mmCIF file of C-alpha atoms in Angstrom:
data_model
loop_
_atom_site.group_PDB
_atom_site.id
_atom_site.type_symbol
_atom_site.label_atom_id
_atom_site.label_comp_id
_atom_site.label_asym_id
_atom_site.label_seq_id
_atom_site.Cartn_x
_atom_site.Cartn_y
_atom_site.Cartn_z
ATOM 1 C CA MET A 1 5.965 13.551 13.633
ATOM 2 C CA PRO A 2 5.671 16.106 10.798
ATOM 3 C CA SER A 3 6.234 14.723 7.347
ATOM 4 C CA ILE A 4 8.308 16.189 4.569
ATOM 5 C CA PRO A 5 6.377 16.866 1.323
ATOM 6 C CA GLY A 6 6.901 13.975 -1.063
ATOM 7 C CA GLU A 7 8.227 11.740 1.706
ATOM 8 C CA THR A 8 6.910 8.187 1.862
ATOM 9 C CA ARG A 9 6.440 6.697 5.300
ATOM 10 C CA ILE A 10 5.778 3.098 6.207
ATOM 11 C CA ILE A 11 3.717 2.629 9.331
ATOM 12 C CA ARG A 12 3.354 -0.832 10.800
ATOM 13 C CA LYS A 13 0.539 -1.565 13.212
ATOM 14 C CA THR A 14 -0.512 -4.968 14.455
ATOM 15 C CA VAL A 15 -4.206 -5.470 15.106
ATOM 16 C CA GLN A 16 -5.796 -8.573 16.534
ATOM 17 C CA LEU A 17 -8.993 -9.652 14.798
ATOM 18 C CA HIS A 18 -11.580 -12.211 15.824
ATOM 19 C CA GLN A 19 -11.794 -15.029 13.291
ATOM 20 C CA THR A 20 -15.052 -13.711 11.811
ATOM 21 C CA GLN A 21 -13.538 -10.220 11.470
ATOM 22 C CA ALA A 22 -10.478 -11.698 9.730
ATOM 23 C CA ASP A 23 -12.742 -13.699 7.408
ATOM 24 C CA PHE A 24 -14.658 -10.512 6.542
ATOM 25 C CA PHE A 25 -11.464 -8.508 5.970
ATOM 26 C CA ASN A 26 -9.920 -11.190 3.759
ATOM 27 C CA CYS A 27 -13.082 -11.838 1.727
ATOM 28 C CA GLN A 28 -12.689 -10.796 -1.920
ATOM 29 C CA ALA A 29 -16.427 -10.718 -2.738
ATOM 30 C CA LEU A 30 -17.746 -7.443 -4.170
ATOM 31 C CA TYR A 31 -20.746 -7.485 -1.815
ATOM 32 C CA ARG A 32 -20.197 -8.732 1.728
ATOM 33 C CA SER A 33 -21.868 -8.397 5.092
ATOM 34 C CA TYR A 34 -20.826 -8.871 8.677
ATOM 35 C CA CYS A 35 -23.624 -9.806 11.038
ATOM 36 C CA GLY A 36 -23.225 -10.017 14.773
ATOM 37 C CA GLY A 37 -24.702 -8.977 18.050
ATOM 38 C CA ARG A 38 -24.055 -5.813 19.985
ATOM 39 C CA GLY A 39 -20.332 -5.491 20.740
ATOM 40 C CA SER A 40 -19.236 -8.041 18.120
ATOM 41 C CA GLY A 41 -16.985 -5.540 16.329
ATOM 42 C CA LYS A 42 -19.147 -4.749 13.276
ATOM 43 C CA THR A 43 -18.465 -1.008 13.273
ATOM 44 C CA TRP A 44 -14.765 -1.450 14.018
ATOM 45 C CA ILE A 45 -14.065 -3.996 11.260
ATOM 46 C CA GLY A 46 -16.211 -2.065 8.785
ATOM 47 C CA ALA A 47 -14.223 1.127 9.382
ATOM 48 C CA TYR A 48 -10.871 -0.682 9.418
ATOM 49 C CA ASP A 49 -11.689 -2.591 6.237
ATOM 50 C CA LEU A 50 -12.782 0.561 4.426
ATOM 51 C CA ILE A 51 -9.738 2.586 5.448
ATOM 52 C CA ARG A 52 -7.239 -0.162 4.623
ATOM 53 C CA LYS A 53 -8.758 -0.902 1.214
ATOM 54 C CA SER A 54 -9.591 2.664 0.142
ATOM 55 C CA GLN A 55 -7.798 4.079 -2.877
ATOM 56 C CA ARG A 56 -6.729 7.534 -4.033
ATOM 57 C CA GLY A 57 -9.292 9.326 -6.157
ATOM 58 C CA ARG A 58 -12.171 7.007 -5.206
ATOM 59 C CA THR A 59 -15.244 7.898 -3.162
ATOM 60 C CA TYR A 60 -16.777 5.585 -0.553
ATOM 61 C CA VAL A 61 -20.082 5.701 1.328
ATOM 62 C CA VAL A 62 -20.591 4.666 4.942
ATOM 63 C CA GLY A 63 -24.120 4.108 6.153
ATOM 64 C CA ALA A 64 -25.779 4.003 9.552
ATOM 65 C CA PRO A 65 -29.372 3.289 10.555
ATOM 66 C CA SER A 66 -29.868 6.886 11.718
ATOM 67 C CA ALA A 67 -28.132 10.267 11.750
ATOM 68 C CA THR A 68 -27.742 9.899 15.519
ATOM 69 C CA MET A 69 -25.891 6.598 15.158
ATOM 70 C CA MET A 70 -23.696 8.122 12.446
ATOM 71 C CA ALA A 71 -22.792 11.067 14.687
ATOM 72 C CA ASP A 72 -22.424 9.107 17.928
ATOM 73 C CA ILE A 73 -20.888 5.805 16.813
ATOM 74 C CA THR A 74 -20.015 5.292 13.139
ATOM 75 C CA PHE A 75 -18.189 8.535 12.282
ATOM 76 C CA PRO A 76 -16.209 8.702 15.570
ATOM 77 C CA MET A 77 -15.058 5.085 15.065
ATOM 78 C CA LEU A 78 -13.964 5.815 11.494
ATOM 79 C CA LYS A 79 -12.094 8.901 12.714
ATOM 80 C CA LYS A 80 -10.420 7.022 15.589
ATOM 81 C CA ILE A 81 -9.147 4.223 13.364
ATOM 82 C CA ALA A 82 -8.011 6.644 10.640
ATOM 83 C CA GLU A 83 -6.069 8.596 13.281
ATOM 84 C CA GLU A 84 -4.462 5.394 14.585
ATOM 85 C CA LEU A 85 -3.448 4.473 11.029
ATOM 86 C CA HIS A 86 -2.142 8.015 10.433
ATOM 87 C CA VAL A 87 -4.419 8.718 7.455
ATOM 88 C CA TRP A 88 -6.779 11.248 9.096
ATOM 89 C CA ASN A 89 -6.542 14.820 7.777
ATOM 90 C CA PRO A 90 -8.442 17.055 10.225
ATOM 91 C CA TRP A 91 -8.375 19.940 7.739
ATOM 92 C CA GLN A 92 -10.047 17.750 5.099
ATOM 93 C CA VAL A 93 -13.240 17.068 7.095
ATOM 94 C CA LYS A 94 -16.674 18.552 6.476
ATOM 95 C CA LEU A 95 -19.437 17.719 8.957
ATOM 96 C CA SER A 96 -22.403 19.369 7.238
ATOM 97 C CA PRO A 97 -24.758 18.525 5.600
ATOM 98 C CA TYR A 98 -23.280 15.031 6.153
ATOM 99 C CA PRO A 99 -19.829 13.936 7.349
ATOM 100 C CA THR A 100 -17.198 13.776 4.610
ATOM 101 C CA ALA A 101 -13.477 13.189 5.012
ATOM 102 C CA ILE A 102 -10.586 13.024 2.551
ATOM 103 C CA LEU A 103 -7.956 10.687 3.935
ATOM 104 C CA SER A 104 -4.245 11.318 3.456
ATOM 105 C CA ASN A 105 -4.245 8.477 0.913
ATOM 106 C CA GLY A 106 -6.535 10.605 -1.284
ATOM 107 C CA ALA A 107 -9.732 8.586 -0.752
ATOM 108 C CA THR A 108 -12.981 10.424 -0.013
ATOM 109 C CA ILE A 109 -15.286 8.861 2.553
#
């Protein structure tokens, strides 16, 4: 649905989190970590948490153990969740020399 300039939209989306993901998301500590095995939802909750808590005019860094993991797993997950939350701006993405995106909420990741 195209938006009208200056229009404010409210989008409601229900997501189901595992208890440890909910604990991570609700934690107010400045430095936090989420440890778990393969498939435990680390990448998903990290991307979701970052997108939901990002703020206009601020810049955020996402890390991955290697450039391959960033390209194959981390960045696509961030993009997928941002699209689902309707904050992904495809025209505000730069993939080189490293992936950078400006979300529709004005945050740079």
